XYZ file of C-alpha atoms in Angstrom:
59
model
C 0.045 0.204 0.154
C 1.698 3.179 -0.607
C 2.220 6.316 1.590
C 0.480 8.861 0.279
C 3.114 12.727 0.520
C -0.264 14.827 0.692
C 0.249 17.248 3.996
C -4.275 17.472 3.756
C -3.533 14.188 5.521
C -1.957 14.761 8.239
C -3.818 15.427 11.765
C -2.459 17.792 15.210
C -3.713 16.409 17.940
C -3.079 18.140 21.665
C -2.972 16.168 24.939
C -2.611 17.188 28.507
C -0.880 15.543 30.929
C -0.817 15.646 34.348
C 2.027 15.309 35.758
C 1.456 16.712 39.364
C 1.197 13.368 41.004
C 3.485 12.575 43.064
C 3.164 9.048 42.748
C 5.730 6.988 40.569
C 4.900 3.868 38.448
C 7.227 1.246 36.990
C 6.559 1.049 33.475
C 10.225 -1.356 32.484
C 10.008 -5.128 33.285
C 14.413 -4.862 32.336
C 16.654 -6.089 34.418
C 20.181 -5.627 34.961
C 22.366 -8.719 33.487
C 25.604 -9.114 34.760
C 28.375 -10.869 33.255
C 31.685 -11.206 33.369
C 32.939 -11.831 29.557
C 30.338 -10.027 27.902
C 32.206 -9.412 23.795
C 34.507 -12.023 23.859
C 36.642 -12.467 21.385
C 37.753 -15.435 19.574
C 40.081 -15.260 17.361
C 40.256 -19.485 16.785
C 38.222 -22.581 17.907
C 41.461 -23.387 20.537
C 44.806 -21.736 21.745
C 47.270 -21.773 18.819
C 44.876 -23.332 16.596
C 43.999 -22.082 13.189
C 42.668 -18.670 12.836
C 38.425 -18.114 11.843
C 39.728 -15.772 9.140
C 42.419 -13.023 8.779
C 42.453 -9.029 9.276
C 42.026 -7.734 5.675
C 40.288 -11.079 4.963
C 38.406 -10.190 1.870
C 36.111 -14.492 0.681
């Protein structure tokens, strides 16, 4: 379905928000994950093993 670039299709709305409330509402379910080895890079499958790729390798 094509998107219209016609400016008459744009609508404006106004929303009143009450910020006087002192209650804090928790809206996130995110939890911190602590991991000691985040972002570990392995050049080869074993120490001294053949490298997966070489710097500058194209194929």
